[in-house]
Tab-separated table of C-alpha atoms in Angstrom:
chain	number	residue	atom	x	y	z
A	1	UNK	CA	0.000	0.000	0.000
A	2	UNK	CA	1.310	3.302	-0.829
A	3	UNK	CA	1.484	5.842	1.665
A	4	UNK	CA	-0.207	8.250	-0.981
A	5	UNK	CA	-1.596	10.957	1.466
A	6	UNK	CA	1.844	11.841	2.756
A	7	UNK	CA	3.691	11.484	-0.513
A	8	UNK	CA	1.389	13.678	-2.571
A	9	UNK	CA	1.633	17.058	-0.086
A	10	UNK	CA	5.755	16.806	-1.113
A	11	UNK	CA	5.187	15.428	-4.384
A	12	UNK	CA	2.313	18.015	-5.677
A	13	UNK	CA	2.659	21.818	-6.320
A	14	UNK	CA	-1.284	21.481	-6.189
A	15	UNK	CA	-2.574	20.677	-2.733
A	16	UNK	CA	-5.332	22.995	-1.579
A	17	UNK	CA	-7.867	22.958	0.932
A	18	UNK	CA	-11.572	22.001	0.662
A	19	UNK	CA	-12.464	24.908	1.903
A	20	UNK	CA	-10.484	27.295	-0.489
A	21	UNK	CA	-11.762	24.725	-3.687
A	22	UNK	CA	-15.180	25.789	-2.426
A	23	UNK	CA	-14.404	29.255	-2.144
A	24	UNK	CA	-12.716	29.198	-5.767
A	25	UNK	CA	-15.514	27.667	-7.422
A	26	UNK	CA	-18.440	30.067	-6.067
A	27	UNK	CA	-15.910	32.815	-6.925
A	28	UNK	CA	-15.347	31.248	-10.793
A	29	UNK	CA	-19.142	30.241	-11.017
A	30	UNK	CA	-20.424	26.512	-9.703
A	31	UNK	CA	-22.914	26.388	-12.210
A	32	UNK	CA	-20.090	25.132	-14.544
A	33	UNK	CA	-19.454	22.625	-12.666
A	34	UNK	CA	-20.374	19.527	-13.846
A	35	UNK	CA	-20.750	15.427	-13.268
A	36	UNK	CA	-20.203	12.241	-15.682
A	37	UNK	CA	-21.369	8.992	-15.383
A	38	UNK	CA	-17.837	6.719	-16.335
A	39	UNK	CA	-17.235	3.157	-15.115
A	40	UNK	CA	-19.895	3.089	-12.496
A	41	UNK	CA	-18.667	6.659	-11.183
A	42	UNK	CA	-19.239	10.319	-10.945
A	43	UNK	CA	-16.673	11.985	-12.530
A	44	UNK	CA	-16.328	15.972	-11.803
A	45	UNK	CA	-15.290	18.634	-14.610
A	46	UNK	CA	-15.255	22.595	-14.574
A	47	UNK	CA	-15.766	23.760	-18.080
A	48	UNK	CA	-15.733	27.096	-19.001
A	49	UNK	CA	-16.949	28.574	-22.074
A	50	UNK	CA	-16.404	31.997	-23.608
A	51	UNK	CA	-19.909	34.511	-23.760
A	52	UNK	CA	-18.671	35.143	-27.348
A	53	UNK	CA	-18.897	31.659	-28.102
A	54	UNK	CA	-22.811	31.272	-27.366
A	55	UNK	CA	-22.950	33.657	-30.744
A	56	UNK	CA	-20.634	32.059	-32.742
A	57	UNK	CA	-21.602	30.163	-36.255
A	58	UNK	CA	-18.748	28.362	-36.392
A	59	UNK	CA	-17.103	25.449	-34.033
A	60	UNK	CA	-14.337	26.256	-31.652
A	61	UNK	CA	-11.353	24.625	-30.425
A	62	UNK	CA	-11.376	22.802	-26.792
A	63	UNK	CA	-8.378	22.277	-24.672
A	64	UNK	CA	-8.059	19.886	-21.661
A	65	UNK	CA	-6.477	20.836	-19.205
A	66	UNK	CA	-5.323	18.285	-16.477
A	67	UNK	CA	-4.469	18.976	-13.030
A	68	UNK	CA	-1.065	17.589	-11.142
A	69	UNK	CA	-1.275	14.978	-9.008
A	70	UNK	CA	-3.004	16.177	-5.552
A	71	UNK	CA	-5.196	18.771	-7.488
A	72	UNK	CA	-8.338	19.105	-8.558
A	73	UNK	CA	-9.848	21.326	-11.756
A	74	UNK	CA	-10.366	24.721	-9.642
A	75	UNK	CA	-6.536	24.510	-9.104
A	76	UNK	CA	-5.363	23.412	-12.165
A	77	UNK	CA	-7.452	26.818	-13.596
A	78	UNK	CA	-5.856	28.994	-10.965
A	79	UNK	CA	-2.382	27.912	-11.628
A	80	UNK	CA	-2.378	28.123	-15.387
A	81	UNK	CA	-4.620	30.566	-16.106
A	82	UNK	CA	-6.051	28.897	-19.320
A	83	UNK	CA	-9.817	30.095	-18.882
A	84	UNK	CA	-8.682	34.290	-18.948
A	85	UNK	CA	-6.910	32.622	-22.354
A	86	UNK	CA	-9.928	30.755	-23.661
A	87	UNK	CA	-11.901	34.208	-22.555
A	88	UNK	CA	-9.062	36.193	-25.230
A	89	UNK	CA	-9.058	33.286	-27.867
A	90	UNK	CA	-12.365	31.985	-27.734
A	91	UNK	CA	-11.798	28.733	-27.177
A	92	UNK	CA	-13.785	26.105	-24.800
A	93	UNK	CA	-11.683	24.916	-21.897
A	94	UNK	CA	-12.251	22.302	-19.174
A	95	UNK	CA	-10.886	21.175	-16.223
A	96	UNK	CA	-11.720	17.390	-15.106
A	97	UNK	CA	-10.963	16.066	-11.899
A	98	UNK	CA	-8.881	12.777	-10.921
A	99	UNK	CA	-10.114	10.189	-8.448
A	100	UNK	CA	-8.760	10.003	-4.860
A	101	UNK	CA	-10.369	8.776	-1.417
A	102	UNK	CA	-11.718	12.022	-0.791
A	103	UNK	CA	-14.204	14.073	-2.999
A	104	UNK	CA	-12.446	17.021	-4.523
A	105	UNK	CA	-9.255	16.916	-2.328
A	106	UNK	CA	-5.766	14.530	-3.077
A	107	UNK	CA	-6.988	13.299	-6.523
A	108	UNK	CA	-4.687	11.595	-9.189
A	109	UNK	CA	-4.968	10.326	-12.874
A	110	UNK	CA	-3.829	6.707	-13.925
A	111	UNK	CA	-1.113	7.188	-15.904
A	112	UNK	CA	-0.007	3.676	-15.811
A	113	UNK	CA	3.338	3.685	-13.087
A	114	UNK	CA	1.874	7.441	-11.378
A	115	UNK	CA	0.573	8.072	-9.045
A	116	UNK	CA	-1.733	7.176	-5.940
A	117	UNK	CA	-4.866	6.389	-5.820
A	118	UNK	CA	-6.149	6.132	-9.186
A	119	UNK	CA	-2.981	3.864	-10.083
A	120	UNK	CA	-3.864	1.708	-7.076
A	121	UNK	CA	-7.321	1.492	-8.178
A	122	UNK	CA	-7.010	1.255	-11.714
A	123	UNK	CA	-9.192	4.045	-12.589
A	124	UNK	CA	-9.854	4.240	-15.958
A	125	UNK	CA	-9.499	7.825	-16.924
A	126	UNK	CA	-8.851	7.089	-20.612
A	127	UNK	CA	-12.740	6.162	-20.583
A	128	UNK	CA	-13.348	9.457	-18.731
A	129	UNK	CA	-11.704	11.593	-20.922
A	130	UNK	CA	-12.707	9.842	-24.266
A	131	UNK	CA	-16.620	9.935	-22.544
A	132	UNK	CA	-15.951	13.802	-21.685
A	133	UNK	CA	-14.631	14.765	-25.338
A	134	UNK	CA	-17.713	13.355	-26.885
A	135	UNK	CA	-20.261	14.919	-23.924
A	136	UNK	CA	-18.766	18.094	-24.988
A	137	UNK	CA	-18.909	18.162	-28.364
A	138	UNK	CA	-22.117	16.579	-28.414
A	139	UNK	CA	-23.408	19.424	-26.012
A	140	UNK	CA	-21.296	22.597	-27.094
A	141	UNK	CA	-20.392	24.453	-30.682
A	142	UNK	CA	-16.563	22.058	-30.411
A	143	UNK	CA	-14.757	21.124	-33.515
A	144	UNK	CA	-14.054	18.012	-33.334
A	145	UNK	CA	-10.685	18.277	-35.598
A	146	UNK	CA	-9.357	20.869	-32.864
A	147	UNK	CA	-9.282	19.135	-29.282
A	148	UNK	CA	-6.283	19.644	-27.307
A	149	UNK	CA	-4.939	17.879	-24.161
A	150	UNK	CA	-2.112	19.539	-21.481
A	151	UNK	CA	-1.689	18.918	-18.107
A	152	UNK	CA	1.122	19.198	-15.355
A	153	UNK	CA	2.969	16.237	-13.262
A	154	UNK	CA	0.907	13.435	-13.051
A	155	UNK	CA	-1.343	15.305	-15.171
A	156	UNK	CA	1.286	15.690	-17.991
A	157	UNK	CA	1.843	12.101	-17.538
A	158	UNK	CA	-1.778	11.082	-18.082
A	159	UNK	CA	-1.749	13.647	-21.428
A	160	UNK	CA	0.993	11.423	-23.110
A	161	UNK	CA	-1.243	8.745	-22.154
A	162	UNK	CA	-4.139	10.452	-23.633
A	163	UNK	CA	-2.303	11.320	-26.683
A	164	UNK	CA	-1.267	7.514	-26.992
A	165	UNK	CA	-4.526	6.144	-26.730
A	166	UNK	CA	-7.061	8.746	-28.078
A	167	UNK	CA	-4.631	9.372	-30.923
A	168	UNK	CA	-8.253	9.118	-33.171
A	169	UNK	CA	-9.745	12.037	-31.055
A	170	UNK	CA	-6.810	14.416	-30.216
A	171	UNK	CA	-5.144	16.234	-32.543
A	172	UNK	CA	-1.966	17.819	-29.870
A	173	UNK	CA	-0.610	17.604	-26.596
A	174	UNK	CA	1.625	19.579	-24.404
A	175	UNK	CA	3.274	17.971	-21.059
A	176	UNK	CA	4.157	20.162	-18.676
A	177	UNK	CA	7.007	18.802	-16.234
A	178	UNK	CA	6.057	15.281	-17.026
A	179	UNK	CA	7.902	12.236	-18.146
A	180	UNK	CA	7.255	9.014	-20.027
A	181	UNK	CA	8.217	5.337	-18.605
A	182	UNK	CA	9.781	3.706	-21.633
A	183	UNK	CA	7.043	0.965	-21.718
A	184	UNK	CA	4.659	3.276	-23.892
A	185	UNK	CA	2.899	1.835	-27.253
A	186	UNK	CA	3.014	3.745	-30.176
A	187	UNK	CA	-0.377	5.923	-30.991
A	188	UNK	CA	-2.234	4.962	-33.770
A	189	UNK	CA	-2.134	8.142	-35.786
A	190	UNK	CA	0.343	11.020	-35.506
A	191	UNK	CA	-0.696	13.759	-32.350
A	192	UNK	CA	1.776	17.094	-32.514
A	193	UNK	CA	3.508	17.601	-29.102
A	194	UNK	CA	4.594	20.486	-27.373
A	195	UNK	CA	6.500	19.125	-24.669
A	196	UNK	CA	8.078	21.659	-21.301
A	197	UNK	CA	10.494	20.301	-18.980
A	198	UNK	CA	12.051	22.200	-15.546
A	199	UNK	CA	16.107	21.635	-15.580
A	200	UNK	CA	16.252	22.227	-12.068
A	201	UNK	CA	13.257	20.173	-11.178
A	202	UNK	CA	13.611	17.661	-8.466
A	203	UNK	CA	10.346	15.822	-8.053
A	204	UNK	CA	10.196	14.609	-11.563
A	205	UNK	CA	14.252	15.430	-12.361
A	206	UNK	CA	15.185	15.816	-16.039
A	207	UNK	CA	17.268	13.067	-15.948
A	208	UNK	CA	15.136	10.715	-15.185
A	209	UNK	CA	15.188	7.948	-12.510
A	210	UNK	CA	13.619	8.216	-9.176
A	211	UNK	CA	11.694	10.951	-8.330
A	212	UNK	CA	12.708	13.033	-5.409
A	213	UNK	CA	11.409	13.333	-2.245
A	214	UNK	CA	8.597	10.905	-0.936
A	215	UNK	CA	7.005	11.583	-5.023
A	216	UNK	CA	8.210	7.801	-5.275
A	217	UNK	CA	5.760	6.446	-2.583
A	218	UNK	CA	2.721	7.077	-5.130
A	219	UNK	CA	4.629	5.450	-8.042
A	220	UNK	CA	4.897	1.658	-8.772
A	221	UNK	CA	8.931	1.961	-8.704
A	222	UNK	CA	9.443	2.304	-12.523
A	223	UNK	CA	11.737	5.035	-13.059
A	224	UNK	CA	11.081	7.530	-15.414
A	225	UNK	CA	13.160	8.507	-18.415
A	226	UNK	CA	14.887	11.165	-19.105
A	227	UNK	CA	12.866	14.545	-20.451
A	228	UNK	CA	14.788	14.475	-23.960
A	229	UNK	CA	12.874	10.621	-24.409
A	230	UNK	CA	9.436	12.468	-24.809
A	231	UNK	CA	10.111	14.574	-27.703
A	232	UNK	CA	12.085	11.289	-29.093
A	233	UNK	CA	9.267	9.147	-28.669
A	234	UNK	CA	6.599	11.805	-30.077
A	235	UNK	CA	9.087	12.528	-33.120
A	236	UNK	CA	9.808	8.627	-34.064
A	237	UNK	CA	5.933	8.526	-34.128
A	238	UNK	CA	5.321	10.913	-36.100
A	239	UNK	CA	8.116	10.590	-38.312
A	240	UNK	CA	9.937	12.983	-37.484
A	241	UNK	CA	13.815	13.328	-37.065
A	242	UNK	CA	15.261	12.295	-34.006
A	243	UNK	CA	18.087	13.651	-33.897
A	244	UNK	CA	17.472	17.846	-33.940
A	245	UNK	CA	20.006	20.293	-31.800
A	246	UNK	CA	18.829	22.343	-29.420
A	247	UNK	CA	18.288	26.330	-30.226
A	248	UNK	CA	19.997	28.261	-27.093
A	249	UNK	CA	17.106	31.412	-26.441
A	250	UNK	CA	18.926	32.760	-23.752
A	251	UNK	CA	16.566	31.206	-20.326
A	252	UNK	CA	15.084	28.141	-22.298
A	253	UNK	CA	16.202	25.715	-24.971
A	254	UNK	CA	14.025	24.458	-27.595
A	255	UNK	CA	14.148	21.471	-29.985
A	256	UNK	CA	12.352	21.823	-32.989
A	257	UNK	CA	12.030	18.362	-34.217
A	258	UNK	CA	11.842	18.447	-38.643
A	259	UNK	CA	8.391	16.523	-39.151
A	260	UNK	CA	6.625	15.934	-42.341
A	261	UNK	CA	3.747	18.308	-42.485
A	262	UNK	CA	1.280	19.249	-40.832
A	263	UNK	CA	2.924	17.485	-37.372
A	264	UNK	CA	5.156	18.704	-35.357
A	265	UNK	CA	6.948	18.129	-32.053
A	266	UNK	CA	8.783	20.493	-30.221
A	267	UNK	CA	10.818	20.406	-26.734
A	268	UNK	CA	11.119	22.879	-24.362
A	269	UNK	CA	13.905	22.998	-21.556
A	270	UNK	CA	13.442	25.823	-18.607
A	271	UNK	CA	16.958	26.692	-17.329
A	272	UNK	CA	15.998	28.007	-14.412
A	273	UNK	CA	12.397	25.567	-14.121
A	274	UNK	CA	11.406	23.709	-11.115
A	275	UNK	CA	8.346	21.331	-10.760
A	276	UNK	CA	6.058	24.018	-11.807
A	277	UNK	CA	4.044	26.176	-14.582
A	278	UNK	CA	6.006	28.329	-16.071
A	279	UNK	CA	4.443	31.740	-16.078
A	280	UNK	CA	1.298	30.973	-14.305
A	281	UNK	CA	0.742	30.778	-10.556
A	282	UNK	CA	2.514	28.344	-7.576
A	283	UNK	CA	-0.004	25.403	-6.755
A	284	UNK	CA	-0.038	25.624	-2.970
A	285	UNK	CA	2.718	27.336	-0.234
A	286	UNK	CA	5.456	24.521	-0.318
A	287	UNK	CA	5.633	24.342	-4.226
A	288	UNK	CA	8.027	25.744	-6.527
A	289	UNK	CA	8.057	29.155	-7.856
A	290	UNK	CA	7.447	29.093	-11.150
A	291	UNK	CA	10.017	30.824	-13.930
A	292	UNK	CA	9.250	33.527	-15.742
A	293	UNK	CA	11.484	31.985	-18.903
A	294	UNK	CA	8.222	31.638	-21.118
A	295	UNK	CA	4.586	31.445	-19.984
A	296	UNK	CA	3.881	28.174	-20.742
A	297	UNK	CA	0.030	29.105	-21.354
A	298	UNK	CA	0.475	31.529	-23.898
A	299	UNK	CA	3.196	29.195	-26.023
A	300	UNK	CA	0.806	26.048	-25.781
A	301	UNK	CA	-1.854	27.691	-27.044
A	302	UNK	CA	0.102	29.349	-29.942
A	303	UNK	CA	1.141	25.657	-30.844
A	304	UNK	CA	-2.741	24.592	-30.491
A	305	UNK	CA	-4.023	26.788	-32.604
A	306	UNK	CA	-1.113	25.449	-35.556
A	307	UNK	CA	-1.826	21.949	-35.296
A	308	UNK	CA	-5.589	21.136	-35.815
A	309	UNK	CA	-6.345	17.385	-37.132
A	310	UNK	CA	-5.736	16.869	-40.550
């Protein structure tokens, strides 16, 4: 048994209290807050669409946005700031929540070796998020060629997974201090990837292995691979070169992987980044500042907005 309670308040730069979630989401507006019947459970999601939207003819993109491990939705929002975005872009964006013991506090996605609960329990949150895409573009003005998945930690773990898996429904990704296993299948069809990586980070370090901390009490003991694998693996399956230097722009380096159009993959290293967003908000009072190199936000969704489905 994995002493996930403990782990997850060193592991997470997301922990909050019930109390402030519930002070956040009468703040940010309940009434988007919303339930889905997946596996025989109730699955929570905050979704948050644009007034401008309600009076537009044609479809709009929607990006996913997946909390770290620990979080919830109203957290992952405050941190990245991806709803004042979707507000300037017009764009749909929701937040789902993991699973964890507790309603709402502690929760975690199954990304097969991370983390906690839903990796004890085997929740099945490709089902969730495959059920949510098609709930929302049944329900909402969504184009179904422009749905994009990013998330942060365990939360840019279970996007890769997404990205792998729902390769049919998702036409991008963009992991934010994440890391892949080595273990991972191939997607189907090509997904572009934006992937960000911390140099300095310590809970999910950039050279892979162990995590620090207690982070490895929520994991099964697989360590994780080095940051440069995940643009590798994204660029082999899409065809991509593998082997692309990296441009030096002064606090961040970037790897623009040469991809056969209309893919593409590109890898971001922060030179100064810890485990956190860069440009958007710390997750709770012990987590890491984030840099101010790029703001992630503002750089996924300029890649988003590129790479529709073809």
């Amino acid at each position: 048994m994995y002493r996930v309670a403990a782990s997850l308040l060193l592991l997470m730069t997301v922990t909050i209290s019930n109390s402030c979630d519930a002070q956040r989401a009468r703040r940010t507006g309940s009434a988007d807050r919303k339930t889905l019947r997946v596996d025989g459970r109730d699955r929570g999601y905050v979704v948050r669409v644009p007034p401008a939207v309600t009076r537009a003819q044609a479809r709009v993109p929607l990006v996913i946005v997946l909390h770290g491990g620990g979080g919830n939705a109203i957290n992952a929002e405050s941190m990245t700031g991806f709803t004042a975005k979707a507000n300037a872009e017009n764009f749909i964006v929701v937040y789902p929540d993991g699973s964890g013991r507790r309603r709402g506090a502690l929760l975690t996605w199954n990304a097969g070796h991370c983390c906690g609960y839903a990796m004890e329990k085997k929740a099945d949150d490709v089902a969730f998020i495959r059920a949510l895409i098609d709930t929302l573009v049944a329900r909402y003005p969504i184009d179904p060629k422009r749905v994009f998945v990013t998330g942060m930690s365990n939360g840019a773990m279970m996007t890769h997974r997404i990205g792998i898996e729902l390769s049919d429904r998702v036409a991008a990704i963009a992991p934010v201090v994440g890391a892949l296993f080595g273990d991972e299948p191939r997607p189907r069809t090509p997904v572009s990837a934006l992937i960000i990586n911390g140099l300095v980070d310590e809970s999910v370090p950039y050279g892979g292995g162990a995590p620090g901390g207690r982070f490895s009490e929520s994991w099964d003991g697989t360590p994780t691979q080095p940051a440069v694998e995940q643009g590798k693996f994204w660029a082999a399956a899409d065809g991509c070169a593998t082997t692309v230097p990296n441009v030096d722009r002064g606090r961040y380096l970037v790897v623009p992987y040469r991809c056969p159009a209309p893919f593409a993959v590109e890898s971001y290293t922060i030179k100064d980044g810890a485990h956190a967003w860069p440009g958007g908000k710390k997750g709770s009072r012990m987590g890491a500042a984030p840099s101010t190199a790029i703001n992630a936000t503002d750089v996924i969704w300029t890649f988003f907005a590129l790479h529709p489905k073809r």
